[in-house]
PDB file of C-alpha atoms in Angstrom:
ATOM      1  CA  MET A   1     -29.808 -38.657  30.380  1.00 69.00           C
ATOM      2  CA  GLU A   2     -32.225 -40.240  31.575  1.00 66.00           C
ATOM      3  CA  ARG A   3     -32.918 -42.651  34.467  1.00 61.00           C
ATOM      4  CA  SER A   4     -33.728 -46.319  34.425  1.00 51.00           C
ATOM      5  CA  SER A   5     -36.521 -45.685  36.377  1.00 52.00           C
ATOM      6  CA  THR A   6     -38.880 -42.700  37.574  1.00 51.00           C
ATOM      7  CA  PRO A   7     -38.944 -40.856  40.521  1.00 51.00           C
ATOM      8  CA  SER A   8     -42.395 -40.591  41.978  1.00 53.00           C
ATOM      9  CA  GLY A   9     -43.759 -37.910  44.635  1.00 54.00           C
ATOM     10  CA  GLY A  10     -41.726 -34.612  45.346  1.00 56.00           C
ATOM     11  CA  SER A  11     -38.359 -35.651  43.848  1.00 76.00           C
ATOM     12  CA  THR A  12     -40.084 -36.083  40.435  1.00 86.00           C
ATOM     13  CA  ARG A  13     -39.683 -32.202  39.601  1.00 87.00           C
ATOM     14  CA  ARG A  14     -35.531 -32.386  41.555  1.00 88.00           C
ATOM     15  CA  GLU A  15     -34.915 -34.558  39.374  1.00 89.00           C
ATOM     16  CA  ALA A  16     -36.120 -33.375  36.119  1.00 91.00           C
ATOM     17  CA  THR A  17     -34.543 -30.204  36.696  1.00 93.00           C
ATOM     18  CA  ARG A  18     -31.001 -32.341  37.388  1.00 93.00           C
ATOM     19  CA  GLN A  19     -31.396 -34.511  34.115  1.00 92.00           C
ATOM     20  CA  LYS A  20     -31.327 -30.818  32.285  1.00 93.00           C
ATOM     21  CA  LEU A  21     -28.831 -29.952  34.190  1.00 94.00           C
ATOM     22  CA  TYR A  22     -26.661 -32.952  33.246  1.00 93.00           C
ATOM     23  CA  GLU A  23     -27.800 -32.817  29.267  1.00 92.00           C
ATOM     24  CA  ALA A  24     -26.320 -29.036  29.374  1.00 93.00           C
ATOM     25  CA  ALA A  25     -23.112 -30.033  31.159  1.00 92.00           C
ATOM     26  CA  VAL A  26     -21.995 -32.676  29.443  1.00 91.00           C
ATOM     27  CA  THR A  27     -23.088 -30.666  25.707  1.00 89.00           C
ATOM     28  CA  LEU A  28     -21.737 -27.931  26.908  1.00 92.00           C
ATOM     29  CA  ILE A  29     -18.222 -29.849  28.290  1.00 88.00           C
ATOM     30  CA  ALA A  30     -17.819 -32.219  25.315  1.00 84.00           C
ATOM     31  CA  GLU A  31     -18.281 -28.371  23.123  1.00 85.00           C
ATOM     32  CA  GLN A  32     -15.887 -26.108  24.867  1.00 87.00           C
ATOM     33  CA  GLY A  33     -14.311 -28.075  27.899  1.00 85.00           C
ATOM     34  CA  PHE A  34     -14.891 -27.809  31.810  1.00 86.00           C
ATOM     35  CA  SER A  35     -12.332 -25.003  32.207  1.00 87.00           C
ATOM     36  CA  ALA A  36     -13.880 -22.834  29.550  1.00 91.00           C
ATOM     37  CA  THR A  37     -17.410 -24.384  30.554  1.00 92.00           C
ATOM     38  CA  THR A  38     -18.840 -21.742  33.373  1.00 95.00           C
ATOM     39  CA  VAL A  39     -22.058 -22.255  35.443  1.00 95.00           C
ATOM     40  CA  ASP A  40     -23.757 -19.407  34.019  1.00 96.00           C
ATOM     41  CA  GLU A  41     -23.549 -20.857  30.614  1.00 96.00           C
ATOM     42  CA  ILE A  42     -24.805 -24.341  32.152  1.00 95.00           C
ATOM     43  CA  ALA A  43     -27.968 -22.721  33.782  1.00 95.00           C
ATOM     44  CA  GLU A  44     -29.035 -20.990  30.532  1.00 96.00           C
ATOM     45  CA  ARG A  45     -28.526 -23.999  28.462  1.00 95.00           C
ATOM     46  CA  ALA A  46     -30.577 -25.661  30.932  1.00 95.00           C
ATOM     47  CA  GLY A  47     -33.407 -23.152  30.883  1.00 95.00           C
ATOM     48  CA  VAL A  48     -33.268 -22.858  34.526  1.00 95.00           C
ATOM     49  CA  ALA A  49     -31.780 -20.346  36.785  1.00 95.00           C
ATOM     50  CA  LYS A  50     -27.945 -19.711  38.051  1.00 95.00           C
ATOM     51  CA  GLY A  51     -28.997 -20.340  41.510  1.00 95.00           C
ATOM     52  CA  THR A  52     -30.812 -23.554  40.261  1.00 95.00           C
ATOM     53  CA  VAL A  53     -27.706 -24.978  40.179  1.00 94.00           C
ATOM     54  CA  TYR A  54     -26.630 -24.109  43.119  1.00 94.00           C
ATOM     55  CA  TYR A  55     -29.420 -25.838  44.706  1.00 94.00           C
ATOM     56  CA  ASN A  56     -29.204 -28.894  43.280  1.00 94.00           C
ATOM     57  CA  PHE A  57     -25.503 -29.143  43.039  1.00 94.00           C
ATOM     58  CA  ALA A  58     -22.672 -27.396  45.506  1.00 93.00           C
ATOM     59  CA  SER A  59     -20.081 -26.401  42.565  1.00 92.00           C
ATOM     60  CA  LYS A  60     -19.916 -27.127  39.132  1.00 90.00           C
ATOM     61  CA  SER A  61     -17.008 -29.583  39.937  1.00 89.00           C
ATOM     62  CA  VAL A  62     -19.580 -31.206  42.012  1.00 92.00           C
ATOM     63  CA  LEU A  63     -22.126 -31.402  38.869  1.00 92.00           C
ATOM     64  CA  PHE A  64     -19.317 -33.400  36.779  1.00 90.00           C
ATOM     65  CA  GLU A  65     -18.603 -35.696  39.325  1.00 88.00           C
ATOM     66  CA  GLU A  66     -22.527 -36.617  39.457  1.00 91.00           C
ATOM     67  CA  LEU A  67     -22.491 -36.140  36.131  1.00 91.00           C
ATOM     68  CA  LEU A  68     -19.880 -38.757  35.577  1.00 88.00           C
ATOM     69  CA  ARG A  69     -21.338 -41.321  38.130  1.00 89.00           C
ATOM     70  CA  HIS A  70     -25.290 -41.244  36.440  1.00 90.00           C
ATOM     71  CA  GLY A  71     -23.573 -41.786  33.272  1.00 90.00           C
ATOM     72  CA  VAL A  72     -21.862 -44.662  34.132  1.00 90.00           C
ATOM     73  CA  GLU A  73     -24.929 -46.503  36.349  1.00 91.00           C
ATOM     74  CA  LEU A  74     -27.116 -45.645  33.779  1.00 91.00           C
ATOM     75  CA  LEU A  75     -24.371 -48.217  30.837  1.00 93.00           C
ATOM     76  CA  THR A  76     -24.281 -50.497  33.764  1.00 94.00           C
ATOM     77  CA  ALA A  77     -27.855 -50.570  34.526  1.00 95.00           C
ATOM     78  CA  SER A  78     -27.870 -51.549  30.660  1.00 96.00           C
ATOM     79  CA  LEU A  79     -25.275 -53.630  30.692  1.00 96.00           C
ATOM     80  CA  ARG A  80     -26.483 -55.516  33.603  1.00 97.00           C
ATOM     81  CA  GLU A  81     -30.234 -55.632  32.215  1.00 97.00           C
ATOM     82  CA  ALA A  82     -28.515 -56.934  28.538  1.00 98.00           C
ATOM     83  CA  ALA A  83     -27.127 -60.052  30.090  1.00 97.00           C
ATOM     84  CA  GLU A  84     -30.383 -60.582  32.485  1.00 97.00           C
ATOM     85  CA  ARG A  85     -32.716 -61.174  29.329  1.00 98.00           C
ATOM     86  CA  THR A  86     -30.421 -63.132  27.547  1.00 98.00           C
ATOM     87  CA  ASP A  87     -30.102 -65.648  30.792  1.00 96.00           C
ATOM     88  CA  ARG A  88     -34.394 -65.396  30.932  1.00 97.00           C
ATOM     89  CA  ASP A  89     -34.095 -66.312  26.469  1.00 97.00           C
ATOM     90  CA  GLY A  90     -32.110 -69.241  27.256  1.00 97.00           C
ATOM     91  CA  GLY A  91     -29.190 -67.884  26.086  1.00 96.00           C
ATOM     92  CA  THR A  92     -25.510 -68.389  27.282  1.00 95.00           C
ATOM     93  CA  LYS A  93     -23.139 -66.290  28.519  1.00 95.00           C
ATOM     94  CA  VAL A  94     -21.410 -65.963  24.972  1.00 94.00           C
ATOM     95  CA  ASP A  95     -24.885 -64.826  23.856  1.00 96.00           C
ATOM     96  CA  ALA A  96     -24.722 -62.500  27.350  1.00 97.00           C
ATOM     97  CA  LEU A  97     -21.629 -61.016  26.832  1.00 96.00           C
ATOM     98  CA  ASP A  98     -22.412 -60.116  22.725  1.00 97.00           C
ATOM     99  CA  ALA A  99     -25.538 -58.354  24.016  1.00 97.00           C
ATOM    100  CA  MET A 100     -24.422 -56.227  26.755  1.00 97.00           C
ATOM    101  CA  ILE A 101     -21.898 -55.094  23.674  1.00 97.00           C
ATOM    102  CA  ARG A 102     -24.740 -54.225  21.583  1.00 97.00           C
ATOM    103  CA  ALA A 103     -26.126 -52.525  24.474  1.00 97.00           C
ATOM    104  CA  GLY A 104     -23.055 -50.599  25.042  1.00 95.00           C
ATOM    105  CA  LEU A 105     -23.219 -49.818  21.623  1.00 96.00           C
ATOM    106  CA  VAL A 106     -27.134 -48.329  21.876  1.00 96.00           C
ATOM    107  CA  PHE A 107     -25.494 -46.215  24.564  1.00 93.00           C
ATOM    108  CA  ILE A 108     -22.717 -44.596  23.090  1.00 92.00           C
ATOM    109  CA  SER A 109     -24.999 -44.042  20.195  1.00 92.00           C
ATOM    110  CA  ARG A 110     -27.611 -42.425  22.344  1.00 91.00           C
ATOM    111  CA  TYR A 111     -24.729 -40.683  24.613  1.00 90.00           C
ATOM    112  CA  PRO A 112     -21.472 -40.022  22.452  1.00 89.00           C
ATOM    113  CA  ALA A 113     -21.180 -36.383  24.067  1.00 87.00           C
ATOM    114  CA  PHE A 114     -21.126 -38.339  27.299  1.00 89.00           C
ATOM    115  CA  THR A 115     -19.402 -40.904  26.279  1.00 88.00           C
ATOM    116  CA  GLN A 116     -16.460 -38.775  25.275  1.00 86.00           C
ATOM    117  CA  LEU A 117     -15.989 -37.079  28.309  1.00 85.00           C
ATOM    118  CA  TYR A 118     -16.085 -40.718  30.351  1.00 86.00           C
ATOM    119  CA  VAL A 119     -13.429 -41.565  27.716  1.00 84.00           C
ATOM    120  CA  ALA A 120     -10.579 -38.546  28.554  1.00 82.00           C
ATOM    121  CA  GLU A 121     -11.133 -38.251  32.148  1.00 82.00           C
ATOM    122  CA  LEU A 122     -10.604 -42.024  32.651  1.00 79.00           C
ATOM    123  CA  TRP A 123      -7.040 -40.487  31.184  1.00 78.00           C
ATOM    124  CA  ARG A 124      -7.026 -37.823  33.618  1.00 76.00           C
ATOM    125  CA  THR A 125      -4.999 -37.691  37.163  1.00 73.00           C
ATOM    126  CA  ASN A 126      -5.135 -34.718  38.423  1.00 75.00           C
ATOM    127  CA  ARG A 127      -9.089 -34.130  39.045  1.00 75.00           C
ATOM    128  CA  THR A 128     -10.898 -34.207  42.566  1.00 77.00           C
ATOM    129  CA  TRP A 129     -13.398 -36.466  40.940  1.00 79.00           C
ATOM    130  CA  GLN A 130     -10.824 -39.403  40.091  1.00 82.00           C
ATOM    131  CA  SER A 131     -11.349 -41.713  42.765  1.00 84.00           C
ATOM    132  CA  THR A 132     -15.204 -41.664  42.482  1.00 84.00           C
ATOM    133  CA  LEU A 133     -14.742 -42.618  38.599  1.00 84.00           C
ATOM    134  CA  MET A 134     -12.737 -45.469  38.836  1.00 88.00           C
ATOM    135  CA  VAL A 135     -15.314 -46.430  41.772  1.00 88.00           C
ATOM    136  CA  VAL A 136     -17.899 -46.328  39.093  1.00 88.00           C
ATOM    137  CA  ARG A 137     -15.501 -48.018  35.631  1.00 89.00           C
ATOM    138  CA  GLN A 138     -15.162 -50.688  38.248  1.00 93.00           C
ATOM    139  CA  GLN A 139     -19.162 -51.109  39.017  1.00 93.00           C
ATOM    140  CA  ALA A 140     -19.707 -51.933  34.812  1.00 93.00           C
ATOM    141  CA  VAL A 141     -16.873 -53.599  34.264  1.00 96.00           C
ATOM    142  CA  ALA A 142     -17.830 -55.884  36.932  1.00 97.00           C
ATOM    143  CA  VAL A 143     -20.983 -56.411  35.380  1.00 97.00           C
ATOM    144  CA  VAL A 144     -19.019 -58.008  32.659  1.00 97.00           C
ATOM    145  CA  GLU A 145     -16.413 -59.428  35.363  1.00 97.00           C
ATOM    146  CA  GLY A 146     -19.824 -61.920  36.471  1.00 97.00           C
ATOM    147  CA  VAL A 147     -20.891 -62.818  32.953  1.00 97.00           C
ATOM    148  CA  LEU A 148     -17.114 -63.848  32.155  1.00 96.00           C
ATOM    149  CA  ARG A 149     -17.115 -66.166  35.369  1.00 97.00           C
ATOM    150  CA  GLU A 150     -20.809 -67.688  35.096  1.00 96.00           C
ATOM    151  CA  ALA A 151     -18.847 -68.671  31.514  1.00 95.00           C
ATOM    152  CA  VAL A 152     -15.999 -70.332  33.095  1.00 95.00           C
ATOM    153  CA  ALA A 153     -18.005 -71.934  36.100  1.00 96.00           C
ATOM    154  CA  GLY A 154     -20.039 -73.582  33.060  1.00 94.00           C
ATOM    155  CA  GLY A 155     -18.009 -74.819  30.790  1.00 93.00           C
ATOM    156  CA  GLU A 156     -18.477 -72.069  27.939  1.00 92.00           C
ATOM    157  CA  LEU A 157     -14.638 -70.518  28.476  1.00 92.00           C
ATOM    158  CA  SER A 158     -11.713 -71.303  29.247  1.00 90.00           C
ATOM    159  CA  ASP A 159     -10.071 -71.239  33.045  1.00 92.00           C
ATOM    160  CA  GLU A 160      -7.044 -69.904  31.490  1.00 92.00           C
ATOM    161  CA  ILE A 161      -8.910 -66.751  30.777  1.00 92.00           C
ATOM    162  CA  ASP A 162      -7.868 -63.727  32.819  1.00 96.00           C
ATOM    163  CA  ILE A 163     -11.112 -62.568  33.826  1.00 96.00           C
ATOM    164  CA  PRO A 164     -10.722 -59.192  35.669  1.00 96.00           C
ATOM    165  CA  LEU A 165      -8.434 -57.655  32.284  1.00 96.00           C
ATOM    166  CA  THR A 166     -10.565 -59.422  29.279  1.00 95.00           C
ATOM    167  CA  ALA A 167     -13.081 -57.660  31.155  1.00 96.00           C
ATOM    168  CA  ALA A 168     -11.533 -54.516  31.071  1.00 94.00           C
ATOM    169  CA  ALA A 169     -10.376 -55.406  27.511  1.00 93.00           C
ATOM    170  CA  LEU A 170     -14.102 -56.129  25.983  1.00 94.00           C
ATOM    171  CA  VAL A 171     -15.467 -52.647  28.203  1.00 94.00           C
ATOM    172  CA  GLY A 172     -12.570 -50.634  26.707  1.00 91.00           C
ATOM    173  CA  MET A 173     -13.110 -52.353  23.142  1.00 92.00           C
ATOM    174  CA  VAL A 174     -16.885 -51.334  22.508  1.00 94.00           C
ATOM    175  CA  LEU A 175     -16.119 -47.652  24.241  1.00 91.00           C
ATOM    176  CA  VAL A 176     -13.162 -47.306  21.651  1.00 90.00           C
ATOM    177  CA  ALA A 177     -14.639 -48.557  18.589  1.00 93.00           C
ATOM    178  CA  ALA A 178     -17.738 -46.951  19.317  1.00 92.00           C
ATOM    179  CA  LEU A 179     -15.990 -43.362  19.476  1.00 89.00           C
ATOM    180  CA  ASP A 180     -14.214 -44.468  16.595  1.00 92.00           C
ATOM    181  CA  TRP A 181     -17.489 -45.513  14.845  1.00 94.00           C
ATOM    182  CA  GLN A 182     -19.145 -42.258  15.907  1.00 91.00           C
ATOM    183  CA  SER A 183     -16.374 -39.869  14.599  1.00 90.00           C
ATOM    184  CA  PHE A 184     -14.624 -41.840  11.746  1.00 94.00           C
ATOM    185  CA  GLN A 185     -17.347 -43.687  10.016  1.00 94.00           C
ATOM    186  CA  PRO A 186     -20.740 -42.493  10.835  1.00 93.00           C
ATOM    187  CA  GLU A 187     -22.244 -43.896   7.540  1.00 96.00           C
ATOM    188  CA  ARG A 188     -22.322 -47.877   9.393  1.00 95.00           C
ATOM    189  CA  SER A 189     -24.886 -48.595  10.798  1.00 96.00           C
ATOM    190  CA  LEU A 190     -24.910 -49.786  14.004  1.00 96.00           C
ATOM    191  CA  ASP A 191     -25.827 -53.705  13.327  1.00 96.00           C
ATOM    192  CA  ASP A 192     -22.420 -53.229  11.690  1.00 96.00           C
ATOM    193  CA  VAL A 193     -20.681 -52.413  14.258  1.00 96.00           C
ATOM    194  CA  HIS A 194     -21.918 -54.683  16.694  1.00 96.00           C
ATOM    195  CA  SER A 195     -21.572 -57.287  13.570  1.00 95.00           C
ATOM    196  CA  ALA A 196     -17.637 -56.946  13.265  1.00 94.00           C
ATOM    197  CA  LEU A 197     -17.046 -56.833  17.647  1.00 95.00           C
ATOM    198  CA  SER A 198     -19.336 -59.914  17.541  1.00 93.00           C
ATOM    199  CA  ARG A 199     -17.050 -61.380  15.334  1.00 91.00           C
ATOM    200  CA  LEU A 200     -14.291 -59.883  17.749  1.00 88.00           C
ATOM    201  CA  LEU A 201     -15.815 -61.235  21.243  1.00 87.00           C
ATOM    202  CA  GLN A 202     -16.313 -65.055  19.528  1.00 82.00           C
ATOM    203  CA  GLY A 203     -12.721 -65.313  18.114  1.00 75.00           C
ATOM    204  CA  ARG A 204     -11.048 -63.969  20.696  1.00 61.00           C
ATOM    205  CA  VAL A 205     -13.323 -65.020  23.872  1.00 63.00           C
ATOM    206  CA  SER A 206     -14.844 -67.796  23.110  1.00 60.00           C
ATOM    207  CA  GLY A 207     -12.078 -69.426  20.658  1.00 58.00           C
ATOM    208  CA  ASN A 208     -13.802 -70.416  17.757  1.00 53.00           C
ATOM    209  CA  ARG A 209     -13.052 -69.368  13.938  1.00 43.00           C
TER     210      ARG A 209
END
């Protein structure tokens, strides 16, 4: 899972190692679960020594917590970039929401294993990283909330919209629909899935027929 910007100097090698560990961990945990995945397996899959894992992360739990944080931050950045790009191009706020839906689908199609883990972990309450997950989740939802608030302020959307719930619903719609697409309808193209969700957005949020 790549960062949106490339680090420089001495941090470059460490960042590259962390990327390898993230990739190895997310793949293994998606395949066999968190408890069944060992640090030895993560190190072997990443092609590094076991000590390298502990040099970068204090434990397997810390590695997984940072993996979740890293992945959701990438998703958040992609949503924000889509909204800002639409604004630069002169699009409406509803256009920006539609662009964010597409950006979410692109992210999920690129990182399906991470998305499966993220959705699964949202429903668990006994994990040490639960509070971290809630914080980064809210960061992603807040980007959508911001666009919705601007749309209401600009008269594009009704001021009767429940902004926090609508933002969460839009993010959830993309996550669930994309996972269904990846798991049960892989023959459908990204454009096809985006078109279907776009129609939902236009009909349910903006009120168009």
